[in-house]
Amino acid sequence: MKERLEELRNEALEKVEKAENIKELQDVRVSYLGKKGPITEVLRGMGKLPAEERPVIGQLANDVRESIARAIEDKQTELEKEALEQRLREETIDVTLPGRPNQVGGPHLLTKLIQEIEDLFIGMGFEVAEGPEVETDYYNFEALNLPKGHPARDMQDSFYITEEILMRTHTSPVQARTMEKHEGKGPVKIICPGKVYRRDTDDATHSHQFTQIEGLFVDKNVRMSDLKGVLNTFAKKMFGEDREIRLRPSFFPFTEPSVEMDISCKICRGEGCSVCKGTGWIEILGAGMVHPNVLRMAGFDPDVYNGFAFGMGPERIAMLKYGIDDIRHFYINDVRFLKQFHQA
Ligand code: FA5
């Protein structure tokens, strides 16, 4: 029995030594030290031994068990250490590798241009005013001298939500709302930037949703030449000192007289080219002297007060300033287009 125990010890120690991973080591533990293992078997047969041999064999069996258990424990520590070292080797971070740079975004070109235009007008004493994009028929049309059924409503095909509520078709309703708040007392000197909506078919120069900036100055003795002076200063600061402006007669129901403002073409310097369609001029905004009906409806006395108003489309201004050939570029959100203007 003694020999059998020694044999088992050597056998087990050899297997422990050869174990290549924790799983194999567990198998050795179960097969030699488990309840159904050969050492337990030997101990069960001890009853047949003479009484004086029993303590010796018992002692030896415990000794064999302990030495196998210790060997398993040592081997386990060794295998765990090896596994850890291998993981550390595999997961080493090479701190000399260049990092991946974060993509840094920037404000949209239109946002920046609108801020630039705001700054220009703030410099001329205007304040920024805002109004709702979902507007009533009254402020979008009626308060601007466009009663129901007026043919000029067709100039701005609208998205109606109900009979009386629509997506605003221009930023002009903010004029009426702001004048009302002033309760008949001037001066009112505001610009109103914001989104507007029209049932226009999208093409290179039209979008169904676009932005506008409205301007309004109401006070005593405001003249058409004041309008021209303000627009001239704006055009030169926006497009360069060498650009000229001209005002052409036009029609808007909310201004009388009404004009459209053209700026001299940058490409041909007035000679005529394909961009300005051979005229030497490019239209950038609508303007005029506020119609007496509009002043009256907003609570101002047209015999005391008068004023000018204008409305421009920042998309068209950005297209002229940066030579962008299609308005849809602003809304497709292709980063290759947008990031060209991060430094603009
Ligand atoms: C108006 O919207 C007037 N409310 C402007 C105005 C204000 C005139 C105050 C007088 C006094 P108009 O429909 O022309 O006018 O539009 C003004 C500008 O918006 C145009 O010059 C153009 O730059 C831009 N615009 C008009 N329709 C579109 C469109 N579908 N897509 C992009 N820009 C547009």
mmCIF file of C-alpha atoms and ligand atoms in Angstrom:
data_model
loop_
_atom_site.group_PDB
_atom_site.id
_atom_site.type_symbol
_atom_site.label_atom_id
_atom_site.label_comp_id
_atom_site.label_asym_id
_atom_site.label_seq_id
_atom_site.Cartn_x
_atom_site.Cartn_y
_atom_site.Cartn_z
ATOM 1 C CA MET A 1 0.000 0.000 0.000
ATOM 2 C CA LYS A 2 2.932 2.221 0.755
ATOM 3 C CA GLU A 3 4.298 1.675 -2.744
ATOM 4 C CA ARG A 4 0.902 2.331 -4.272
ATOM 5 C CA LEU A 5 0.691 5.668 -2.459
ATOM 6 C CA GLU A 6 4.203 6.679 -3.578
ATOM 7 C CA GLU A 7 3.363 5.648 -7.093
ATOM 8 C CA LEU A 8 0.215 7.820 -7.002
ATOM 9 C CA ARG A 9 2.206 10.755 -5.650
ATOM 10 C CA ASN A 10 4.792 10.540 -8.451
ATOM 11 C CA GLU A 11 2.127 10.080 -11.076
ATOM 12 C CA ALA A 12 0.105 13.071 -9.834
ATOM 13 C CA LEU A 13 3.148 15.327 -9.441
ATOM 14 C CA GLU A 14 4.231 14.506 -12.967
ATOM 15 C CA LYS A 15 0.776 15.390 -14.318
ATOM 16 C CA VAL A 16 0.752 18.643 -12.328
ATOM 17 C CA GLU A 17 4.093 19.510 -13.794
ATOM 18 C CA LYS A 18 2.894 18.818 -17.337
ATOM 19 C CA ALA A 19 -0.402 20.736 -16.988
ATOM 20 C CA GLU A 20 -0.435 23.551 -19.528
ATOM 21 C CA ASN A 21 -3.422 25.453 -18.291
ATOM 22 C CA ILE A 22 -5.815 25.867 -15.360
ATOM 23 C CA LYS A 23 -8.347 23.464 -16.889
ATOM 24 C CA GLU A 24 -5.838 20.612 -17.063
ATOM 25 C CA LEU A 25 -4.773 21.375 -13.489
ATOM 26 C CA GLN A 26 -8.379 21.177 -12.298
ATOM 27 C CA ASP A 27 -8.683 17.776 -13.964
ATOM 28 C CA VAL A 28 -5.636 16.527 -12.004
ATOM 29 C CA ARG A 29 -7.143 17.852 -8.754
ATOM 30 C CA VAL A 30 -10.471 16.128 -9.364
ATOM 31 C CA SER A 31 -8.973 12.831 -10.440
ATOM 32 C CA TYR A 32 -6.403 12.491 -7.585
ATOM 33 C CA LEU A 33 -7.929 14.393 -4.666
ATOM 34 C CA GLY A 34 -11.641 13.974 -5.408
ATOM 35 C CA LYS A 35 -13.918 11.706 -3.408
ATOM 36 C CA LYS A 36 -13.784 9.024 -6.054
ATOM 37 C CA GLY A 37 -9.996 9.400 -6.535
ATOM 38 C CA PRO A 38 -7.385 6.621 -6.000
ATOM 39 C CA ILE A 39 -6.082 8.025 -2.655
ATOM 40 C CA THR A 40 -9.573 7.892 -1.115
ATOM 41 C CA GLU A 41 -9.751 4.362 -2.483
ATOM 42 C CA VAL A 42 -6.501 3.448 -0.698
ATOM 43 C CA LEU A 43 -7.762 4.944 2.551
ATOM 44 C CA ARG A 44 -10.954 2.923 2.304
ATOM 45 C CA GLY A 45 -8.907 -0.307 2.153
ATOM 46 C CA MET A 46 -7.077 0.564 5.398
ATOM 47 C CA GLY A 47 -9.546 -1.482 7.440
ATOM 48 C CA LYS A 48 -7.919 -4.630 6.204
ATOM 49 C CA LEU A 49 -4.460 -3.609 7.483
ATOM 50 C CA PRO A 50 -2.981 -4.725 10.760
ATOM 51 C CA ALA A 51 -3.676 -2.134 13.467
ATOM 52 C CA GLU A 52 -0.034 -1.039 13.868
ATOM 53 C CA GLU A 53 0.324 -0.212 10.165
ATOM 54 C CA ARG A 54 -2.816 1.908 9.960
ATOM 55 C CA PRO A 55 -1.405 5.139 11.502
ATOM 56 C CA VAL A 56 1.691 4.915 9.309
ATOM 57 C CA ILE A 57 -0.309 4.468 6.126
ATOM 58 C CA GLY A 58 -2.814 7.114 7.287
ATOM 59 C CA GLN A 59 0.029 9.537 7.898
ATOM 60 C CA LEU A 60 1.593 8.749 4.503
ATOM 61 C CA ALA A 61 -1.764 9.132 2.679
ATOM 62 C CA ASN A 62 -2.250 12.602 4.248
ATOM 63 C CA ASP A 63 1.300 13.473 3.328
ATOM 64 C CA VAL A 64 0.726 12.409 -0.307
ATOM 65 C CA ARG A 65 -2.543 14.388 -0.437
ATOM 66 C CA GLU A 66 -0.883 17.470 0.955
ATOM 67 C CA SER A 67 2.099 17.315 -1.375
ATOM 68 C CA ILE A 68 -0.199 16.929 -4.402
ATOM 69 C CA ALA A 69 -2.454 19.800 -3.189
ATOM 70 C CA ARG A 70 0.584 22.045 -2.621
ATOM 71 C CA ALA A 71 2.015 21.208 -6.041
ATOM 72 C CA ILE A 72 -1.351 22.029 -7.640
ATOM 73 C CA GLU A 73 -1.500 25.339 -5.776
ATOM 74 C CA ASP A 74 2.043 26.306 -6.802
ATOM 75 C CA LYS A 75 1.379 25.330 -10.386
ATOM 76 C CA GLN A 76 -1.854 27.334 -10.382
ATOM 77 C CA THR A 77 -0.030 30.455 -9.183
ATOM 78 C CA GLU A 78 2.580 29.916 -11.866
ATOM 79 C CA LEU A 79 0.009 29.415 -14.638
ATOM 80 C CA GLU A 80 -1.978 32.480 -13.540
ATOM 81 C CA LYS A 81 1.165 34.561 -13.523
ATOM 82 C CA GLU A 82 2.057 33.369 -17.001
ATOM 83 C CA ALA A 83 -1.448 34.100 -18.291
ATOM 84 C CA LEU A 84 -1.288 37.615 -16.827
ATOM 85 C CA GLU A 85 2.122 38.243 -18.326
ATOM 86 C CA GLN A 86 0.914 37.081 -21.713
ATOM 87 C CA ARG A 87 -2.126 39.384 -21.520
ATOM 88 C CA LEU A 88 0.060 42.302 -20.537
ATOM 89 C CA ARG A 89 2.378 41.528 -23.416
ATOM 90 C CA GLU A 90 -0.512 41.383 -25.866
ATOM 91 C CA GLU A 91 -2.291 44.464 -24.566
ATOM 92 C CA THR A 92 0.704 46.727 -24.409
ATOM 93 C CA ILE A 93 -0.149 50.265 -25.504
ATOM 94 C CA ASP A 94 2.375 51.792 -27.823
ATOM 95 C CA VAL A 95 2.464 55.347 -26.513
ATOM 96 C CA THR A 96 4.596 56.429 -29.460
ATOM 97 C CA LEU A 97 1.804 55.757 -31.987
ATOM 98 C CA PRO A 98 0.189 58.995 -33.224
ATOM 99 C CA GLY A 99 -3.346 59.458 -31.835
ATOM 100 C CA ARG A 100 -6.527 59.774 -33.890
ATOM 101 C CA PRO A 101 -7.449 63.481 -33.982
ATOM 102 C CA ASN A 102 -11.007 64.406 -32.942
ATOM 103 C CA GLN A 103 -13.092 65.916 -35.732
ATOM 104 C CA VAL A 104 -13.861 69.421 -34.552
ATOM 105 C CA GLY A 105 -17.056 70.935 -35.944
ATOM 106 C CA GLY A 106 -17.811 74.603 -36.479
ATOM 107 C CA PRO A 107 -20.822 76.854 -36.943
ATOM 108 C CA HIS A 108 -22.672 76.442 -40.246
ATOM 109 C CA LEU A 109 -21.717 78.950 -42.954
ATOM 110 C CA LEU A 110 -25.222 80.472 -42.867
ATOM 111 C CA THR A 111 -25.133 80.856 -39.077
ATOM 112 C CA LYS A 112 -21.828 82.700 -39.362
ATOM 113 C CA LEU A 113 -23.025 84.905 -42.205
ATOM 114 C CA ILE A 114 -26.222 85.819 -40.338
ATOM 115 C CA GLN A 115 -24.127 86.738 -37.268
ATOM 116 C CA GLU A 116 -21.853 88.837 -39.466
ATOM 117 C CA ILE A 117 -24.879 90.675 -40.952
ATOM 118 C CA GLU A 118 -26.340 91.165 -37.457
ATOM 119 C CA ASP A 119 -23.048 92.690 -36.284
ATOM 120 C CA LEU A 120 -23.001 95.091 -39.241
ATOM 121 C CA PHE A 121 -26.493 96.372 -38.474
ATOM 122 C CA ILE A 122 -25.951 96.453 -34.704
ATOM 123 C CA GLY A 123 -23.005 98.752 -35.567
ATOM 124 C CA MET A 124 -25.540 101.079 -37.266
ATOM 125 C CA GLY A 125 -27.805 101.182 -34.203
ATOM 126 C CA PHE A 126 -30.253 98.356 -35.028
ATOM 127 C CA GLU A 127 -31.499 95.823 -32.464
ATOM 128 C CA VAL A 128 -32.173 92.141 -33.173
ATOM 129 C CA ALA A 129 -35.846 91.070 -32.904
ATOM 130 C CA GLU A 130 -37.395 87.639 -33.361
ATOM 131 C CA GLY A 131 -40.834 86.209 -34.053
ATOM 132 C CA PRO A 132 -42.566 82.830 -34.462
ATOM 133 C CA GLU A 133 -42.035 80.598 -37.506
ATOM 134 C CA VAL A 134 -45.607 79.303 -37.205
ATOM 135 C CA GLU A 135 -47.498 82.517 -37.844
ATOM 136 C CA THR A 136 -51.052 83.757 -38.147
ATOM 137 C CA ASP A 137 -52.494 84.825 -41.475
ATOM 138 C CA TYR A 138 -53.044 88.229 -39.881
ATOM 139 C CA TYR A 139 -49.358 89.014 -39.172
ATOM 140 C CA ASN A 140 -47.971 87.241 -42.243
ATOM 141 C CA PHE A 141 -50.336 88.980 -44.681
ATOM 142 C CA GLU A 142 -53.158 91.179 -43.413
ATOM 143 C CA ALA A 143 -51.112 93.443 -41.141
ATOM 144 C CA LEU A 144 -48.762 93.923 -44.096
ATOM 145 C CA ASN A 145 -51.484 95.341 -46.346
ATOM 146 C CA LEU A 146 -52.224 91.985 -47.979
ATOM 147 C CA PRO A 147 -55.918 91.346 -47.226
ATOM 148 C CA LYS A 148 -57.479 87.946 -47.967
ATOM 149 C CA GLY A 149 -57.788 87.392 -51.708
ATOM 150 C CA HIS A 150 -55.082 89.979 -52.547
ATOM 151 C CA PRO A 151 -53.376 88.826 -55.768
ATOM 152 C CA ALA A 152 -49.893 89.559 -54.370
ATOM 153 C CA ARG A 153 -50.345 86.667 -51.922
ATOM 154 C CA ASP A 154 -49.560 84.449 -54.913
ATOM 155 C CA MET A 155 -45.988 85.817 -54.886
ATOM 156 C CA GLN A 156 -45.451 83.771 -51.729
ATOM 157 C CA ASP A 157 -47.080 80.336 -52.075
ATOM 158 C CA SER A 158 -47.650 79.217 -48.504
ATOM 159 C CA PHE A 159 -47.729 76.105 -46.311
ATOM 160 C CA TYR A 160 -51.029 76.475 -44.432
ATOM 161 C CA ILE A 161 -51.607 74.567 -41.192
ATOM 162 C CA THR A 162 -55.200 75.750 -40.749
ATOM 163 C CA GLU A 163 -57.200 78.473 -42.545
ATOM 164 C CA GLU A 164 -55.688 81.070 -40.213
ATOM 165 C CA ILE A 165 -52.269 79.605 -39.359
ATOM 166 C CA LEU A 166 -49.313 79.035 -41.670
ATOM 167 C CA MET A 167 -45.531 78.673 -41.769
ATOM 168 C CA ARG A 168 -44.381 82.272 -42.220
ATOM 169 C CA THR A 169 -43.406 83.047 -45.814
ATOM 170 C CA HIS A 170 -41.104 85.942 -44.915
ATOM 171 C CA THR A 171 -39.684 87.680 -41.833
ATOM 172 C CA SER A 172 -41.866 90.768 -42.409
ATOM 173 C CA PRO A 173 -44.493 89.709 -39.788
ATOM 174 C CA VAL A 174 -41.866 90.514 -37.120
ATOM 175 C CA GLN A 175 -42.097 94.178 -38.276
ATOM 176 C CA ALA A 176 -45.811 94.276 -37.500
ATOM 177 C CA ARG A 177 -45.426 92.466 -34.160
ATOM 178 C CA THR A 178 -42.581 94.744 -33.011
ATOM 179 C CA MET A 179 -44.339 97.957 -34.056
ATOM 180 C CA GLU A 180 -47.440 96.873 -32.110
ATOM 181 C CA LYS A 181 -45.299 96.451 -28.983
ATOM 182 C CA HIS A 182 -44.053 100.043 -29.349
ATOM 183 C CA GLU A 183 -47.668 101.287 -29.068
ATOM 184 C CA GLY A 184 -47.353 104.064 -31.640
ATOM 185 C CA LYS A 185 -44.085 105.498 -30.305
ATOM 186 C CA GLY A 186 -40.868 105.546 -32.349
ATOM 187 C CA PRO A 187 -38.136 105.042 -33.012
ATOM 188 C CA VAL A 188 -38.232 101.356 -33.961
ATOM 189 C CA LYS A 189 -34.934 100.185 -35.418
ATOM 190 C CA ILE A 190 -34.680 96.421 -35.771
ATOM 191 C CA ILE A 191 -33.384 93.579 -37.888
ATOM 192 C CA CYS A 192 -35.139 90.206 -37.735
ATOM 193 C CA PRO A 193 -33.268 87.104 -38.863
ATOM 194 C CA GLY A 194 -35.015 83.724 -39.133
ATOM 195 C CA LYS A 195 -36.262 80.768 -41.126
ATOM 196 C CA VAL A 196 -39.104 81.129 -43.635
ATOM 197 C CA TYR A 197 -41.072 78.623 -45.731
ATOM 198 C CA ARG A 198 -42.595 78.722 -49.219
ATOM 199 C CA ARG A 199 -44.109 76.199 -51.566
ATOM 200 C CA ASP A 200 -41.319 76.868 -54.071
ATOM 201 C CA THR A 201 -39.852 74.021 -56.100
ATOM 202 C CA ASP A 202 -36.253 73.427 -55.029
ATOM 203 C CA ASP A 203 -33.670 74.352 -57.678
ATOM 204 C CA ALA A 204 -30.237 76.027 -57.806
ATOM 205 C CA THR A 205 -31.549 79.342 -56.439
ATOM 206 C CA HIS A 206 -34.786 78.344 -54.643
ATOM 207 C CA SER A 207 -35.417 76.329 -51.509
ATOM 208 C CA HIS A 208 -38.768 75.550 -49.826
ATOM 209 C CA GLN A 209 -37.162 76.517 -46.512
ATOM 210 C CA PHE A 210 -34.625 79.334 -46.418
ATOM 211 C CA THR A 211 -33.580 82.254 -44.235
ATOM 212 C CA GLN A 212 -34.337 85.955 -44.422
ATOM 213 C CA ILE A 213 -33.189 89.035 -42.590
ATOM 214 C CA GLU A 214 -35.715 91.801 -42.302
ATOM 215 C CA GLY A 215 -34.808 95.380 -41.465
ATOM 216 C CA LEU A 216 -37.144 98.129 -40.221
ATOM 217 C CA PHE A 217 -36.557 101.726 -39.193
ATOM 218 C CA VAL A 218 -39.579 103.798 -38.162
ATOM 219 C CA ASP A 219 -39.189 107.323 -36.824
ATOM 220 C CA LYS A 220 -40.072 110.914 -37.667
ATOM 221 C CA ASN A 221 -38.628 112.213 -40.969
ATOM 222 C CA VAL A 222 -37.096 108.985 -42.250
ATOM 223 C CA ARG A 223 -36.257 109.422 -45.931
ATOM 224 C CA MET A 224 -35.569 107.156 -48.879
ATOM 225 C CA SER A 225 -31.986 108.472 -48.878
ATOM 226 C CA ASP A 226 -31.589 107.052 -45.324
ATOM 227 C CA LEU A 227 -32.557 103.648 -46.721
ATOM 228 C CA LYS A 228 -30.064 104.016 -49.546
ATOM 229 C CA GLY A 229 -27.299 105.088 -47.131
ATOM 230 C CA VAL A 230 -27.873 102.112 -44.810
ATOM 231 C CA LEU A 231 -27.989 99.604 -47.694
ATOM 232 C CA ASN A 232 -24.919 101.129 -49.337
ATOM 233 C CA THR A 233 -22.917 100.835 -46.093
ATOM 234 C CA PHE A 234 -24.112 97.239 -45.673
ATOM 235 C CA ALA A 235 -23.184 96.278 -49.269
ATOM 236 C CA LYS A 236 -19.701 97.786 -49.104
ATOM 237 C CA LYS A 237 -18.924 96.166 -45.738
ATOM 238 C CA MET A 238 -20.292 92.810 -46.892
ATOM 239 C CA PHE A 239 -18.899 92.667 -50.420
ATOM 240 C CA GLY A 240 -16.047 95.196 -50.556
ATOM 241 C CA GLU A 241 -15.546 98.947 -50.967
ATOM 242 C CA ASP A 242 -15.314 98.673 -54.758
ATOM 243 C CA ARG A 243 -18.913 97.406 -55.145
ATOM 244 C CA GLU A 244 -21.717 99.740 -56.238
ATOM 245 C CA ILE A 245 -25.429 99.448 -55.496
ATOM 246 C CA ARG A 246 -28.478 100.576 -57.412
ATOM 247 C CA LEU A 247 -32.154 100.731 -56.466
ATOM 248 C CA ARG A 248 -34.714 99.700 -59.105
ATOM 249 C CA PRO A 249 -38.469 100.383 -58.850
ATOM 250 C CA SER A 250 -40.414 97.319 -57.780
ATOM 251 C CA PHE A 251 -43.622 96.345 -55.983
ATOM 252 C CA PHE A 252 -44.348 95.055 -52.489
ATOM 253 C CA PRO A 253 -47.803 95.631 -50.946
ATOM 254 C CA PHE A 254 -46.241 96.666 -47.614
ATOM 255 C CA THR A 255 -43.929 99.384 -48.987
ATOM 256 C CA GLU A 256 -44.594 102.441 -51.152
ATOM 257 C CA PRO A 257 -42.487 103.242 -53.081
ATOM 258 C CA SER A 258 -40.828 99.825 -53.360
ATOM 259 C CA VAL A 259 -37.434 98.986 -54.765
ATOM 260 C CA GLU A 260 -35.152 96.074 -55.419
ATOM 261 C CA MET A 261 -31.482 96.507 -54.705
ATOM 262 C CA ASP A 262 -28.831 95.261 -57.111
ATOM 263 C CA ILE A 263 -25.126 95.032 -56.453
ATOM 264 C CA SER A 264 -22.498 95.405 -59.156
ATOM 265 C CA CYS A 265 -21.235 92.057 -60.427
ATOM 266 C CA LYS A 266 -17.923 91.024 -58.923
ATOM 267 C CA ILE A 267 -17.011 88.694 -61.770
ATOM 268 C CA CYS A 268 -17.234 91.144 -64.703
ATOM 269 C CA ARG A 269 -17.061 94.419 -62.729
ATOM 270 C CA GLY A 270 -20.145 95.738 -64.537
ATOM 271 C CA GLU A 271 -19.183 94.663 -68.068
ATOM 272 C CA GLY A 272 -21.814 91.895 -68.248
ATOM 273 C CA CYS A 273 -21.238 88.141 -67.883
ATOM 274 C CA SER A 274 -23.184 84.875 -67.480
ATOM 275 C CA VAL A 275 -23.440 85.225 -63.678
ATOM 276 C CA CYS A 276 -25.183 88.634 -63.928
ATOM 277 C CA LYS A 277 -26.962 87.543 -67.111
ATOM 278 C CA GLY A 278 -25.162 90.232 -69.102
ATOM 279 C CA THR A 279 -26.521 93.148 -67.036
ATOM 280 C CA GLY A 280 -23.524 93.884 -64.792
ATOM 281 C CA TRP A 281 -25.869 93.816 -61.745
ATOM 282 C CA ILE A 282 -27.175 91.111 -59.355
ATOM 283 C CA GLU A 283 -30.355 91.477 -57.273
ATOM 284 C CA ILE A 284 -29.923 90.907 -53.546
ATOM 285 C CA LEU A 285 -32.911 92.298 -51.673
ATOM 286 C CA GLY A 286 -36.312 93.964 -51.657
ATOM 287 C CA ALA A 287 -37.003 97.227 -49.808
ATOM 288 C CA GLY A 288 -39.093 100.380 -49.655
ATOM 289 C CA MET A 289 -40.776 103.022 -47.528
ATOM 290 C CA VAL A 290 -43.240 101.459 -45.077
ATOM 291 C CA HIS A 291 -46.798 101.716 -46.465
ATOM 292 C CA PRO A 292 -49.052 104.095 -44.448
ATOM 293 C CA ASN A 293 -51.608 101.268 -44.042
ATOM 294 C CA VAL A 294 -48.975 99.061 -42.362
ATOM 295 C CA LEU A 295 -48.019 101.858 -39.946
ATOM 296 C CA ARG A 296 -51.667 102.561 -39.153
ATOM 297 C CA MET A 297 -52.546 98.881 -38.533
ATOM 298 C CA ALA A 298 -49.592 98.586 -36.127
ATOM 299 C CA GLY A 299 -50.756 101.647 -34.146
ATOM 300 C CA PHE A 300 -48.514 104.358 -35.653
ATOM 301 C CA ASP A 301 -49.822 107.654 -37.046
ATOM 302 C CA PRO A 302 -48.550 107.838 -40.675
ATOM 303 C CA ASP A 303 -48.844 111.638 -40.583
ATOM 304 C CA VAL A 304 -46.236 111.728 -37.808
ATOM 305 C CA TYR A 305 -44.138 108.672 -38.445
ATOM 306 C CA ASN A 306 -42.685 107.064 -41.513
ATOM 307 C CA GLY A 307 -39.947 104.532 -42.121
ATOM 308 C CA PHE A 308 -38.146 102.136 -44.396
ATOM 309 C CA ALA A 309 -37.985 98.340 -44.514
ATOM 310 C CA PHE A 310 -35.938 95.791 -46.391
ATOM 311 C CA GLY A 311 -35.728 92.010 -46.632
ATOM 312 C CA MET A 312 -32.816 89.914 -47.879
ATOM 313 C CA GLY A 313 -31.993 86.227 -48.319
ATOM 314 C CA PRO A 314 -28.694 85.277 -46.614
ATOM 315 C CA GLU A 315 -28.347 82.150 -48.806
ATOM 316 C CA ARG A 316 -28.233 84.293 -51.951
ATOM 317 C CA ILE A 317 -25.769 86.677 -50.263
ATOM 318 C CA ALA A 318 -23.502 83.773 -49.265
ATOM 319 C CA MET A 319 -23.714 82.414 -52.831
ATOM 320 C CA LEU A 320 -22.537 85.768 -54.193
ATOM 321 C CA LYS A 321 -19.865 86.302 -51.561
ATOM 322 C CA TYR A 322 -18.311 82.843 -51.804
ATOM 323 C CA GLY A 323 -19.160 81.888 -55.409
ATOM 324 C CA ILE A 324 -21.503 79.001 -54.409
ATOM 325 C CA ASP A 325 -23.439 77.786 -57.428
ATOM 326 C CA ASP A 326 -26.351 75.901 -55.806
ATOM 327 C CA ILE A 327 -28.499 76.831 -52.787
ATOM 328 C CA ARG A 328 -29.027 73.142 -51.966
ATOM 329 C CA HIS A 329 -25.405 72.913 -50.742
ATOM 330 C CA PHE A 330 -26.507 74.744 -47.571
ATOM 331 C CA TYR A 331 -29.010 72.060 -46.649
ATOM 332 C CA ILE A 332 -27.499 68.763 -47.816
ATOM 333 C CA ASN A 333 -25.014 68.915 -44.907
ATOM 334 C CA ASP A 334 -22.088 67.401 -46.790
ATOM 335 C CA VAL A 335 -19.138 68.022 -44.440
ATOM 336 C CA ARG A 336 -16.772 68.325 -47.412
ATOM 337 C CA PHE A 337 -18.702 71.456 -48.409
ATOM 338 C CA LEU A 338 -19.267 72.794 -44.900
ATOM 339 C CA LYS A 339 -15.721 72.484 -43.603
ATOM 340 C CA GLN A 340 -14.339 74.689 -46.384
ATOM 341 C CA PHE A 341 -15.956 77.603 -44.577
ATOM 342 C CA HIS A 342 -14.818 76.908 -41.012
ATOM 343 C CA GLN A 343 -12.183 79.610 -41.358
ATOM 344 C CA ALA A 344 -14.292 81.913 -43.555
HETATM 345 C C1 FA5 B 1 -39.958 89.410 -49.438
HETATM 346 O O1 FA5 B 1 -40.011 88.312 -48.881
HETATM 347 C C2 FA5 B 1 -40.238 90.675 -48.718
HETATM 348 N N1 FA5 B 1 -40.823 90.388 -47.427
HETATM 349 C C3 FA5 B 1 -38.957 91.490 -48.593
HETATM 350 C C4 FA5 B 1 -39.198 92.896 -48.198
HETATM 351 C C5 FA5 B 1 -39.143 93.225 -46.865
HETATM 352 C C6 FA5 B 1 -39.496 93.862 -49.154
HETATM 353 C C7 FA5 B 1 -39.406 94.542 -46.465
HETATM 354 C C8 FA5 B 1 -39.765 95.157 -48.771
HETATM 355 C C9 FA5 B 1 -39.691 95.481 -47.436
HETATM 356 P P1 FA5 B 1 -39.071 88.432 -51.700
HETATM 357 O O2 FA5 B 1 -40.168 87.468 -51.921
HETATM 358 O O3 FA5 B 1 -38.493 89.103 -52.892
HETATM 359 O O4 FA5 B 1 -39.497 89.578 -50.684
HETATM 360 O O5 FA5 B 1 -37.874 87.691 -50.917
HETATM 361 C C10 FA5 B 1 -36.768 88.393 -50.388
HETATM 362 C C11 FA5 B 1 -35.480 87.626 -50.630
HETATM 363 O O6 FA5 B 1 -35.637 86.283 -50.168
HETATM 364 C C12 FA5 B 1 -35.127 87.481 -52.100
HETATM 365 O O7 FA5 B 1 -34.393 88.598 -52.558
HETATM 366 C C13 FA5 B 1 -34.275 86.240 -52.095
HETATM 367 O O8 FA5 B 1 -32.956 86.569 -51.702
HETATM 368 C C14 FA5 B 1 -34.882 85.413 -50.981
HETATM 369 N N2 FA5 B 1 -35.753 84.338 -51.508
HETATM 370 C C15 FA5 B 1 -37.028 84.419 -51.942
HETATM 371 N N3 FA5 B 1 -37.506 83.202 -52.267
HETATM 372 C C16 FA5 B 1 -36.512 82.315 -52.030
HETATM 373 C C17 FA5 B 1 -36.388 80.890 -52.125
HETATM 374 N N4 FA5 B 1 -37.377 80.102 -52.515
HETATM 375 N N5 FA5 B 1 -35.201 80.316 -51.792
HETATM 376 C C18 FA5 B 1 -34.192 81.090 -51.347
HETATM 377 N N6 FA5 B 1 -34.233 82.425 -51.213
HETATM 378 C C19 FA5 B 1 -35.389 83.036 -51.532
#
